[in-house]
Short mmCIF file of C-alpha atoms in Angstrom, two decimals:
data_model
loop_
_atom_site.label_atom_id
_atom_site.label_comp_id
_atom_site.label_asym_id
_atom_site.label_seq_id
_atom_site.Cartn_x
_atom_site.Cartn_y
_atom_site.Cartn_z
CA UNK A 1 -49.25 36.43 -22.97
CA UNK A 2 -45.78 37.70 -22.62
CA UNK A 3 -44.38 34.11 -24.34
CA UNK A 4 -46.25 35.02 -27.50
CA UNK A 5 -44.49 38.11 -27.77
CA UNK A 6 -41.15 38.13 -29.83
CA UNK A 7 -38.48 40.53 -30.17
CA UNK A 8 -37.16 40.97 -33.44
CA UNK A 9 -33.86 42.28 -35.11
CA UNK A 10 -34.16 44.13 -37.88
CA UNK A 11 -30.25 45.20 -38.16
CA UNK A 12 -30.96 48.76 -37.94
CA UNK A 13 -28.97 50.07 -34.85
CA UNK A 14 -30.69 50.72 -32.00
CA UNK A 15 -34.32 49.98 -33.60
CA UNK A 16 -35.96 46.45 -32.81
CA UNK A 17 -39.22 45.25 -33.49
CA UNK A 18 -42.01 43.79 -31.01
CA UNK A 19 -44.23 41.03 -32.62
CA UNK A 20 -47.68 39.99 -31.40
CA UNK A 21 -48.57 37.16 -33.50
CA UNK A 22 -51.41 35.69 -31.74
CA UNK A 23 -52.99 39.62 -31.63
CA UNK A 24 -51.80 40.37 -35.13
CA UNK A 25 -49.63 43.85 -33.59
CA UNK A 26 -46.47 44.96 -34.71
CA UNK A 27 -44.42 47.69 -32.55
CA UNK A 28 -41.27 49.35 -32.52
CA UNK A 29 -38.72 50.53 -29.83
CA UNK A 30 -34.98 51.47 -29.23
CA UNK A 31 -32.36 49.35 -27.84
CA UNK A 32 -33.25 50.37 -24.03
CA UNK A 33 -36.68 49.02 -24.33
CA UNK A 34 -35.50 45.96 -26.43
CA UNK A 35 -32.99 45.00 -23.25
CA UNK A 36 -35.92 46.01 -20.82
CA UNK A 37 -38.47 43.81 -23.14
CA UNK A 38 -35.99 40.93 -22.72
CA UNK A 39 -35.53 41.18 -18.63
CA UNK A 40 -39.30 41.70 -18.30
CA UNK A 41 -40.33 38.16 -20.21
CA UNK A 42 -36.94 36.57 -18.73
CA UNK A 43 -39.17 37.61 -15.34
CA UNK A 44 -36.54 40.56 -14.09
CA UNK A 45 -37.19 43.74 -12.75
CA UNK A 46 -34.23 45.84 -15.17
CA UNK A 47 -35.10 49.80 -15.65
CA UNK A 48 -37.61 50.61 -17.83
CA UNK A 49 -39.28 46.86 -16.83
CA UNK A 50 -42.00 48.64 -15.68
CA UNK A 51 -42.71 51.09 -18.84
CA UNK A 52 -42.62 47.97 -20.72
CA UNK A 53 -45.36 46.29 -19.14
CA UNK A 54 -47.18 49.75 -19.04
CA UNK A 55 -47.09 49.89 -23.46
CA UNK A 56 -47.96 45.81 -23.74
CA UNK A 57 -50.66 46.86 -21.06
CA UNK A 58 -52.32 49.51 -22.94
CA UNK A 59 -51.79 48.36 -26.23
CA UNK A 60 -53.74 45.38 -25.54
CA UNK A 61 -51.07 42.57 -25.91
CA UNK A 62 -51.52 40.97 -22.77
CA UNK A 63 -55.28 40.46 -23.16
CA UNK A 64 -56.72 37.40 -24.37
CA UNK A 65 -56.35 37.10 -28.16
CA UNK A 66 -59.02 36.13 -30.26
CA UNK A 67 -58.84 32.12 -30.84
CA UNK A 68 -56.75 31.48 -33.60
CA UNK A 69 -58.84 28.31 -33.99
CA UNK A 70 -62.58 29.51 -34.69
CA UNK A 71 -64.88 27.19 -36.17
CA UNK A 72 -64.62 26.73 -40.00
CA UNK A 73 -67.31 29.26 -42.02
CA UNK A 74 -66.07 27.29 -45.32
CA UNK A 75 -66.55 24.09 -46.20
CA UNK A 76 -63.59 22.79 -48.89
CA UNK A 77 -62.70 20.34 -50.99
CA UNK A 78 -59.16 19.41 -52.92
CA UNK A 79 -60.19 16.99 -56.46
CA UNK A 80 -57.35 15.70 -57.62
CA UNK A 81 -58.83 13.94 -61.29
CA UNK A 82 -56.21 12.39 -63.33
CA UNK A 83 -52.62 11.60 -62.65
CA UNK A 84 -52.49 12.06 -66.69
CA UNK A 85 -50.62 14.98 -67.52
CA UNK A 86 -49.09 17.06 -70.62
CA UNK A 87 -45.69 18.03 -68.89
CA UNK A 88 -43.14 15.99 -67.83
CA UNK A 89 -42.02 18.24 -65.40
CA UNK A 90 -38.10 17.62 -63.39
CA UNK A 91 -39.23 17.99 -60.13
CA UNK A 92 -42.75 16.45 -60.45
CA UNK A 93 -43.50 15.20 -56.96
CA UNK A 94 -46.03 12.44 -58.57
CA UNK A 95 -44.27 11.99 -61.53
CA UNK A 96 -47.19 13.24 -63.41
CA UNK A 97 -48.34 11.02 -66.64
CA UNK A 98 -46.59 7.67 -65.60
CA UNK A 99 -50.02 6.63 -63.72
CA UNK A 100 -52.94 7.09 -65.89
CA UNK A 101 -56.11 6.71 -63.75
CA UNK A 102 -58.90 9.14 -63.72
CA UNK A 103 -61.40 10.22 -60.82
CA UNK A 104 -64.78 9.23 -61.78
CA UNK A 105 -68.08 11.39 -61.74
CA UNK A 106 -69.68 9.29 -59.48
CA UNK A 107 -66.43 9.44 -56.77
CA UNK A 108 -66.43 13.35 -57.84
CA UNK A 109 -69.86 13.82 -56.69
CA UNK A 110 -69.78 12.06 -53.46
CA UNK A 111 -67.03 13.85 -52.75
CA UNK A 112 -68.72 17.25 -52.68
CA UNK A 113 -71.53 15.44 -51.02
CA UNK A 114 -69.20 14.27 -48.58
CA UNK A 115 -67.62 18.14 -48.09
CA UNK A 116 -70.61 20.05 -47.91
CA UNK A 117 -72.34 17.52 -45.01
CA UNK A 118 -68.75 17.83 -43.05
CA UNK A 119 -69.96 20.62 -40.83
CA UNK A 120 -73.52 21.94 -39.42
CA UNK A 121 -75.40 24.30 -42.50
CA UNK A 122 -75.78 26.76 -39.99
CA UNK A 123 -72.24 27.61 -39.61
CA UNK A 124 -71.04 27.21 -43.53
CA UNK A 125 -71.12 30.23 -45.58
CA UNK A 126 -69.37 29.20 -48.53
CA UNK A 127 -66.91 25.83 -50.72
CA UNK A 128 -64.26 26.16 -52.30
CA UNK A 129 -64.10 23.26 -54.93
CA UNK A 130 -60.08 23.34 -55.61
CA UNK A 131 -58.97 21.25 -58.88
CA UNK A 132 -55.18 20.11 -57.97
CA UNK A 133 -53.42 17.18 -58.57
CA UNK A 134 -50.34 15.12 -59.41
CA UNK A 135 -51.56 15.01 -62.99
CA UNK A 136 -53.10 18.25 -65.02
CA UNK A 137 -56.83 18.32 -64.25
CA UNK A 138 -57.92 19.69 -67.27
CA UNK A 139 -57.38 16.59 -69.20
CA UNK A 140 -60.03 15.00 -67.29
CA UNK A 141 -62.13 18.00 -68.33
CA UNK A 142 -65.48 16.43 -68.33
CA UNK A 143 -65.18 15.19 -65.12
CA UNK A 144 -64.10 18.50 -64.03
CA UNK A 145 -66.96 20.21 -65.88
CA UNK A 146 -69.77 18.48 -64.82
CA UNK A 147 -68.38 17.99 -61.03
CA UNK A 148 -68.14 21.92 -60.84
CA UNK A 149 -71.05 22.19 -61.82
CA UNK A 150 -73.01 19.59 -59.28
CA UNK A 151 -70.87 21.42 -56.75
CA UNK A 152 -72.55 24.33 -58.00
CA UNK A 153 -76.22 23.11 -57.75
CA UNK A 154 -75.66 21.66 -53.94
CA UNK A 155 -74.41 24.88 -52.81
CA UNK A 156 -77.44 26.93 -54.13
CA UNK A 157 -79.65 24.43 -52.74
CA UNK A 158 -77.50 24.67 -49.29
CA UNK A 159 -77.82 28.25 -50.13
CA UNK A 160 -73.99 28.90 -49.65
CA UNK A 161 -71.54 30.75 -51.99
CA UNK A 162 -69.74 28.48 -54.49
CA UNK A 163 -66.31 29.02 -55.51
CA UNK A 164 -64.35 27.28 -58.04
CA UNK A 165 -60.41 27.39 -58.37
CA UNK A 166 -57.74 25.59 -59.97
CA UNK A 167 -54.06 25.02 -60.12
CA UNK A 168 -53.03 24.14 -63.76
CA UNK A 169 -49.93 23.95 -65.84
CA UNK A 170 -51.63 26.19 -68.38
CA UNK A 171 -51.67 23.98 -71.35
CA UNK A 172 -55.15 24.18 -72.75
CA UNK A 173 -57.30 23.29 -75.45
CA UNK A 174 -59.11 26.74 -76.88
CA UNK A 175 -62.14 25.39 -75.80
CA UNK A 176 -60.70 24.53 -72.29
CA UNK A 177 -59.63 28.13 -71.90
CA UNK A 178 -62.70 29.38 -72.44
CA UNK A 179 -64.56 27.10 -70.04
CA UNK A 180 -62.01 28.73 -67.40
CA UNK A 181 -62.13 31.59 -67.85
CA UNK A 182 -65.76 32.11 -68.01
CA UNK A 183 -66.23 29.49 -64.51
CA UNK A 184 -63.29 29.85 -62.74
CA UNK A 185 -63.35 32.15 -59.45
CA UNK A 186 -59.42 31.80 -59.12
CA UNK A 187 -56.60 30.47 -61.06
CA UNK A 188 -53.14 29.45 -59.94
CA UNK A 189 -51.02 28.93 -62.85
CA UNK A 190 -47.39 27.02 -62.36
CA UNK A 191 -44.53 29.10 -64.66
CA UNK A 192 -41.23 28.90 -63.73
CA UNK A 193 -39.63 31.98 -65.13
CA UNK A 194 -38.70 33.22 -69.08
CA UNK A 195 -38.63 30.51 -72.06
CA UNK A 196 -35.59 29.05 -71.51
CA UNK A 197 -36.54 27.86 -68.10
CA UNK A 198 -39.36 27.31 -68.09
CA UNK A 199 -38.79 25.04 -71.11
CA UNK A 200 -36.22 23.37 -68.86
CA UNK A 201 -37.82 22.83 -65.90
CA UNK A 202 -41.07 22.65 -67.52
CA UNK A 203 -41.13 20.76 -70.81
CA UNK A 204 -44.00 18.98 -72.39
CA UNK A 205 -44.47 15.51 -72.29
CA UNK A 206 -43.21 14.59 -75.85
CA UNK A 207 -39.88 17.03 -74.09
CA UNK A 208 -41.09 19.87 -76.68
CA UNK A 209 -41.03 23.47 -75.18
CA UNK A 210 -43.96 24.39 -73.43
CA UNK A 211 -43.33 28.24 -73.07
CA UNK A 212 -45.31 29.67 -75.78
CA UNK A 213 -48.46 27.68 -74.65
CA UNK A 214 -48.19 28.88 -71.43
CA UNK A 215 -47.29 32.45 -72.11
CA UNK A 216 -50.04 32.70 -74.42
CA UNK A 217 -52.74 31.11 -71.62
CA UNK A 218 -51.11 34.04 -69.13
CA UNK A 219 -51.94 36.78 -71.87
CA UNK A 220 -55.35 35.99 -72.30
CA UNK A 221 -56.26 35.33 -68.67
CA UNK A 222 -54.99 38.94 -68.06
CA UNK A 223 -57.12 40.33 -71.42
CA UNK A 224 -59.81 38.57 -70.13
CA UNK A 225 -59.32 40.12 -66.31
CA UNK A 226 -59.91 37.35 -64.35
CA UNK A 227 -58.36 36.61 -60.87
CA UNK A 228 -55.26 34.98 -61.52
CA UNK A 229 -51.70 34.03 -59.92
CA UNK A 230 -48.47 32.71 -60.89
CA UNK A 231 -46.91 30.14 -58.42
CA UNK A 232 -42.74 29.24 -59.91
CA UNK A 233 -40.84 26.85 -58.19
CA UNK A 234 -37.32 27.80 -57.37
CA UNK A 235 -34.61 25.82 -58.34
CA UNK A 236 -30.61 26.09 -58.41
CA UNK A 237 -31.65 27.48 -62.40
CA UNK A 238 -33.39 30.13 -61.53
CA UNK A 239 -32.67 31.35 -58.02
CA UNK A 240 -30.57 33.56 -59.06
CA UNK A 241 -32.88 35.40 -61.48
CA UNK A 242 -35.79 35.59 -59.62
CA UNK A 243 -35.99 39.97 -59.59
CA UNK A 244 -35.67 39.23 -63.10
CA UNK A 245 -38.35 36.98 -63.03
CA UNK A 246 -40.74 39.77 -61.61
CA UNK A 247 -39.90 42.22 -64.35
CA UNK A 248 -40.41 39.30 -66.84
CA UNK A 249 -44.06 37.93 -65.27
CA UNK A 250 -45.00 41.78 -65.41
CA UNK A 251 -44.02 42.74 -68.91
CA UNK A 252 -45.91 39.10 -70.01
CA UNK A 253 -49.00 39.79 -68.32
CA UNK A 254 -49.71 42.51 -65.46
CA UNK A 255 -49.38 39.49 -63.02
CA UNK A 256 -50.35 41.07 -59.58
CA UNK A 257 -49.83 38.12 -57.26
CA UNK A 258 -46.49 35.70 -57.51
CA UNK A 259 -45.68 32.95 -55.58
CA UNK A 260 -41.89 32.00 -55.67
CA UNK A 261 -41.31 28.35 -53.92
CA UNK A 262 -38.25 26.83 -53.52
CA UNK A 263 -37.74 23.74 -54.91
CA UNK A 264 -38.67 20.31 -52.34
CA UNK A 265 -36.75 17.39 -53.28
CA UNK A 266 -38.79 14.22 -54.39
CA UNK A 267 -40.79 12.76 -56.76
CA UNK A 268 -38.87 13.30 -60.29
CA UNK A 269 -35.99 14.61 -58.75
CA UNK A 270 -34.32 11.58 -58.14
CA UNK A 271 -34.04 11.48 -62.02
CA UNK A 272 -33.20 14.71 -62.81
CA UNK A 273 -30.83 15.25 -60.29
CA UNK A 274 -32.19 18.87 -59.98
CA UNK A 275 -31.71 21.19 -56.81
CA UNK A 276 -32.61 23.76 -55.10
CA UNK A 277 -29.75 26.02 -54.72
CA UNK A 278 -28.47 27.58 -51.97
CA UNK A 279 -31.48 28.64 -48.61
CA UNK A 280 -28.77 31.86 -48.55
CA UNK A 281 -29.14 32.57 -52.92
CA UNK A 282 -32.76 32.23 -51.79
CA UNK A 283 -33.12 35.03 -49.15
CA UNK A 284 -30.39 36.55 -50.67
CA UNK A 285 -32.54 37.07 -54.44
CA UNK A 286 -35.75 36.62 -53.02
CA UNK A 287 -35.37 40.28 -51.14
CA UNK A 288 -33.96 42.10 -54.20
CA UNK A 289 -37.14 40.33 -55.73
CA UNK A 290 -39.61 41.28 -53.43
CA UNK A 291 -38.39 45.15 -53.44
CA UNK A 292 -39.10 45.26 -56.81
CA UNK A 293 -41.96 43.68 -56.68
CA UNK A 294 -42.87 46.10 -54.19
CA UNK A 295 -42.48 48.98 -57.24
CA UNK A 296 -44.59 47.34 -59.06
CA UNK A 297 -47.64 46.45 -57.24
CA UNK A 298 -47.62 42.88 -56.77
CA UNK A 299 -47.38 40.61 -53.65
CA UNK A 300 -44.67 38.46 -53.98
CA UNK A 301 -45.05 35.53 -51.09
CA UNK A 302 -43.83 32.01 -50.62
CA UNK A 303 -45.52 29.57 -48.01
CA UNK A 304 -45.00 29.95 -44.46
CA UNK A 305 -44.66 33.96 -44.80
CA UNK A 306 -47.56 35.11 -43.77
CA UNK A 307 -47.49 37.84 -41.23
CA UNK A 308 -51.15 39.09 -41.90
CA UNK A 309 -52.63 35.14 -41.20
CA UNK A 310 -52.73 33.55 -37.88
CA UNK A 311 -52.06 29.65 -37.77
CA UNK A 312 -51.46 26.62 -34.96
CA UNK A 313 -50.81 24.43 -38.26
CA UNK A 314 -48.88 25.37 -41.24
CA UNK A 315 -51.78 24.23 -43.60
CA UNK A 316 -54.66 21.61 -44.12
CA UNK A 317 -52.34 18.51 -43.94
CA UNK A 318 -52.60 18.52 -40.41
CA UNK A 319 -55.97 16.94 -40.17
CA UNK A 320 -58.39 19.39 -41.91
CA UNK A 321 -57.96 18.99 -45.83
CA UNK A 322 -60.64 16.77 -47.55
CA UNK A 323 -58.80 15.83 -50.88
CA UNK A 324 -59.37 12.91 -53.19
CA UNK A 325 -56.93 11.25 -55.59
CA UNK A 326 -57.69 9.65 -59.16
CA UNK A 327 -58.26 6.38 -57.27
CA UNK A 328 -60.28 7.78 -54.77
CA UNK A 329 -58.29 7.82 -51.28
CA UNK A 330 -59.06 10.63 -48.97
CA UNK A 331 -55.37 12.25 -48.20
CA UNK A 332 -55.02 15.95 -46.04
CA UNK A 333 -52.37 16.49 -48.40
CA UNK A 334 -51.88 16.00 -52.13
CA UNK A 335 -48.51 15.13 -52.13
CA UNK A 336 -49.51 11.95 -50.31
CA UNK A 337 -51.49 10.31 -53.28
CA UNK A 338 -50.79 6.39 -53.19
CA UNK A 339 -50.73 3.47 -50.68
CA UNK A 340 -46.69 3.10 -51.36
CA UNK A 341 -46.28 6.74 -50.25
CA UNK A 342 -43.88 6.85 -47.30
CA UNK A 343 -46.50 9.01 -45.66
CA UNK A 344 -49.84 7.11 -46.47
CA UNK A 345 -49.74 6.08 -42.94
CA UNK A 346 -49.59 9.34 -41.77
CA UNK A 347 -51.92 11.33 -44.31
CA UNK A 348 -54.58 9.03 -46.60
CA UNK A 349 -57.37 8.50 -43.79
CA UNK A 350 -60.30 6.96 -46.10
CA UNK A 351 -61.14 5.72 -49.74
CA UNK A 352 -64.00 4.74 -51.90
CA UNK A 353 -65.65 1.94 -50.98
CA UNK A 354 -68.65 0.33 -52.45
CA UNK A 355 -70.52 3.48 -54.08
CA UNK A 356 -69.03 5.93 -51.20
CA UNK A 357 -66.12 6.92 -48.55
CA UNK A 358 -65.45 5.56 -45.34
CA UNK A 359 -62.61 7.41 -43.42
CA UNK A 360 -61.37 7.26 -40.09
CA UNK A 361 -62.32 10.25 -38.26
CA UNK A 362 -60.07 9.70 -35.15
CA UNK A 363 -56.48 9.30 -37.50
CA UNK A 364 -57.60 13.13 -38.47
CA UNK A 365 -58.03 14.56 -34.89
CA UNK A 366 -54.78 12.75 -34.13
CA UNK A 367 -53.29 14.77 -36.77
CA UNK A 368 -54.34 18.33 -35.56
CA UNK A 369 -52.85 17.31 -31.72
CA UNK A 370 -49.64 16.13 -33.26
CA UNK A 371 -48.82 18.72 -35.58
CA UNK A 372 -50.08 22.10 -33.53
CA UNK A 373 -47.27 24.30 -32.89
CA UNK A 374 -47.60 24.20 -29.65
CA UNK A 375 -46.75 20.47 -29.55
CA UNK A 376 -43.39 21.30 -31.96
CA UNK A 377 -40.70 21.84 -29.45
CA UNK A 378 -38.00 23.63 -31.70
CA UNK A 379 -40.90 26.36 -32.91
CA UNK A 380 -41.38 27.48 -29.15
CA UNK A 381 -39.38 30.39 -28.62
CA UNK A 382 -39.36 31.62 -32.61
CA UNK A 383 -41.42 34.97 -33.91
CA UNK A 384 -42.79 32.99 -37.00
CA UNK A 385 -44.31 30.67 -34.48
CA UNK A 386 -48.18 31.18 -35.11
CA UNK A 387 -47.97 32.17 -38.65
CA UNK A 388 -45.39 29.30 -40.31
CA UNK A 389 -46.62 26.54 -37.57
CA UNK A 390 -43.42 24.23 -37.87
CA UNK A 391 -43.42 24.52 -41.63
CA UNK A 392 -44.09 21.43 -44.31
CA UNK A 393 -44.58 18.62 -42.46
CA UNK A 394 -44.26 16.49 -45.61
CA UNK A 395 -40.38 17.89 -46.09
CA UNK A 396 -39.99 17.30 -42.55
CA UNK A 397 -40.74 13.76 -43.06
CA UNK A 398 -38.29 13.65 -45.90
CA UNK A 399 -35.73 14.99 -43.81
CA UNK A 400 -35.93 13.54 -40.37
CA UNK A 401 -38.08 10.31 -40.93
CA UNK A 402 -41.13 11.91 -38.84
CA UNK A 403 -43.69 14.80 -38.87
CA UNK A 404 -43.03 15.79 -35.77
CA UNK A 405 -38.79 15.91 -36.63
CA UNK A 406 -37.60 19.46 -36.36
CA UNK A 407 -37.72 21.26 -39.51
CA UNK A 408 -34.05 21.68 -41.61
CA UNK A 409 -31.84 24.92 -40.26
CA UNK A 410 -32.28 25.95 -43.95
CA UNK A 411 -36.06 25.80 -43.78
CA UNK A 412 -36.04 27.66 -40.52
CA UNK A 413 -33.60 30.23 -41.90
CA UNK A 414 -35.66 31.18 -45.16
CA UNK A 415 -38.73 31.25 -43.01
CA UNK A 416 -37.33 33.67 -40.16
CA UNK A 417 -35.32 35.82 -42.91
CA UNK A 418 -38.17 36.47 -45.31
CA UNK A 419 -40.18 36.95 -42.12
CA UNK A 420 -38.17 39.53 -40.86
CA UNK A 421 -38.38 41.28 -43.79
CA UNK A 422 -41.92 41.20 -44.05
CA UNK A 423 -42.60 43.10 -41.02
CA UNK A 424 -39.62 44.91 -41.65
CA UNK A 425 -41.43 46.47 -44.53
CA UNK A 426 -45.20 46.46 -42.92
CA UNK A 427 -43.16 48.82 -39.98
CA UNK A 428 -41.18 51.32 -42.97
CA UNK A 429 -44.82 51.60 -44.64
CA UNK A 430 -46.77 51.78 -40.68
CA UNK A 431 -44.33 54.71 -40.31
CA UNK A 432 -42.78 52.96 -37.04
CA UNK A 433 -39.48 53.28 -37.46
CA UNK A 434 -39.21 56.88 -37.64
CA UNK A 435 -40.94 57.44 -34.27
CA UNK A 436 -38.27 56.17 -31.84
#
């Protein structure tokens, strides 16, 4: 058990942290015990060696943890509908609207057949029908509307819970909104920051502003007190201005969960020439961002910082994601939405075929071996091992030709940084620090 125990610098002298992943613990101790800590898993016998092993012994850390791996309880399902879509966005990974193919009912509702058979009744408790996409899903809104509510029907007749989510641009019809609103269980809408970048980064199709619309659909979720996010991606634009972007999300509409993700490189890019910025503008901001955020009461994350989630993959795309695209191929992850994807090989597993989906089941255990954390060298000896996982495995593909290449330094850095402060925060509000 001792491997799966990291120490971690916090930069406060003579105050280190001790991280149990794998048993979701979090301890503090002085700069003796951190040197003892480090002869005892190094497999010395330094002073205090001993006192070490006695606190890991009696807090429980080198028990057996819980399996991080426990048999699914949910049964999910990612429809992507349309590749249509009302923004032409700079850094559109599908270059949403060129393609204009739509999902059809029948493909929608096989699909959800095919989801809620996946696993044994008995163990399902609940699906989560996710509406996602290269395109904007609400402008196949029929589709959408009737599918959610088949997927609705089979899970009363499976009696399971349904939920229904969706990750939209934000640019509906009146009626649309309403529909939403009124169905939804969760809502995840993309804004990049005030008007004048969001209006950059974010413009409609005919290259019009698309601020107000969006602003407007953020008000009236919040009137209307519905479970809602904001997810921004983080560019060179707006890196910089991301505590302002808290205050600004706030002031527009009480947001209480943000998601600010830094900008991957693809799709649209290539066009637009836009980047990221700088990993160290990144931490840099992102921690003046996340203090305030702090103040005001709403979790500010980005993926692969997640200290209160256990993981041996960093998400679905490693072999457990059922999502369909407009033409009907299976993928673990939506990025990977067309044969001439560099990744097809790697990610689509099935398609429709003759009035259903055939899929190969063995491509998809392949993908949970190869892309467990334990099986990613470079992750090994690293305290975000079991809750990043190795990170993006489509970015590391874009960087290093392979899903199993080792994630960027940059990457890494963010990850550990943000990390850090995470806990580093959990311990101030735990009270640890003040004890040793």
């Amino acid at each position: 058990m001792l491997q799966d125990i990291f120490l971690v610098e916090i930069g406060i002298p003579d105050k280190f942290l001790l991280y149990a992943p794998k048993h979701m613990a979090l301890m503090a101790i002085n700069g003796a015990g951190a040197k003892a800590f480090v002869s005892l898993k190094q497999g010395g016998l330094s002073q205090g060696a001993d006192q070490i092993n006695d606190l890991l012994q009696e807090s429980g850390l080198l028990d057996e943890p819980l399996p991080i791996d426990a048999e699914p309880t949910r049964s999910d399902l990612t429809l992507c509908p349309t590749f249509r879509c009302s923004l032409c966005c700079t850094y559109c990974f599908s270059n949403g609207g060129v393609r204009q193919t739509d999902l059809t009912l029948e493909m929608a509702k096989k699909a959800i057949d095919l989801a809620l058979s996946r696993y044994p009744n008995d163990q399902i408790e609940s699906s989560r029908l996710t509406w996602h996409g290269g395109g904007e899903s609400t402008m196949a809104f029929q589709v959408m509307k009737e599918a959610s509510y088949y997927h609705r029907r089979r899970c009363c007749e499976l009696e399971i819970t349904p939920i229904l989510s969706i990750v939209s641009n934000g640019v509906w019809p009146p009626s649309v909104k309403r529909w939403i609103i009124a169905e939804m269980d969760r809502i995840s809408i993309s804004c990049d920051g005030p008007a004048d970048i969001q209006d950059l980064q974010r413009p409609l199709v005919n290259g019009a502003p698309s601020s107000t619309y969006v602003f407007q659909t953020l008000r009236d979720l919040a009137e209307a007190g519905v479970d809602f996010g904001i997810r921004a991606t983080i560019t060179e634009h707006n890196v910089r201005r991301m505590p302002e972007m808290v205050d600004f999300f706030h002031g527009l509409c009480g947001v209480k969960s943000l998601q600010f993700e830094r900008l991957t490189v693809c799709g649209r890019c290539e066009e637009s020439q836009i980047q990221a910025g700088t990993a160290q503008d990144y931490v840099a901001y992102f921690r003046i961002a996340f203090e305030r955020a702090c103040e005001l009461g709403i979790n500010l994350g980005c993926s692969g910082v997640r200290i209160f989630r256990r993981t041996r993959r960093f998400c679905g795309a490693a072999g457990r994601t059922l999502c369909v695209t407009p033409e009907g191929l299976l993928t673990t992850c939506h990025r990977v939405d067309n044969r001439d994807d560099p990744l097809a090989g790697e990610f689509i597993y099935g398609e429709w075929s003759e009035g259903g989906y055939s899929w190969d089941e063995q491509r998809l255990q392949n993908l949970q071996s190869r892309l467990a954390v334990e099986n990613l060298g470079w992750c090994q000896d690293c305290f975000c091992k079991y809750t990043c996982a190795g990170g993006c495995a489509a970015s590391r593909f874009s960087e290093t030709g392979s899903i199993e290449g080792q994630q960027s330094d940059d990457r890494c850095f963010i990850i550990r940084e943000l990390t850090r402060l995470r806990l580093v925060h959990l311990a101030g509000e735990k009270g640890l620090l003040g004890v040793i």
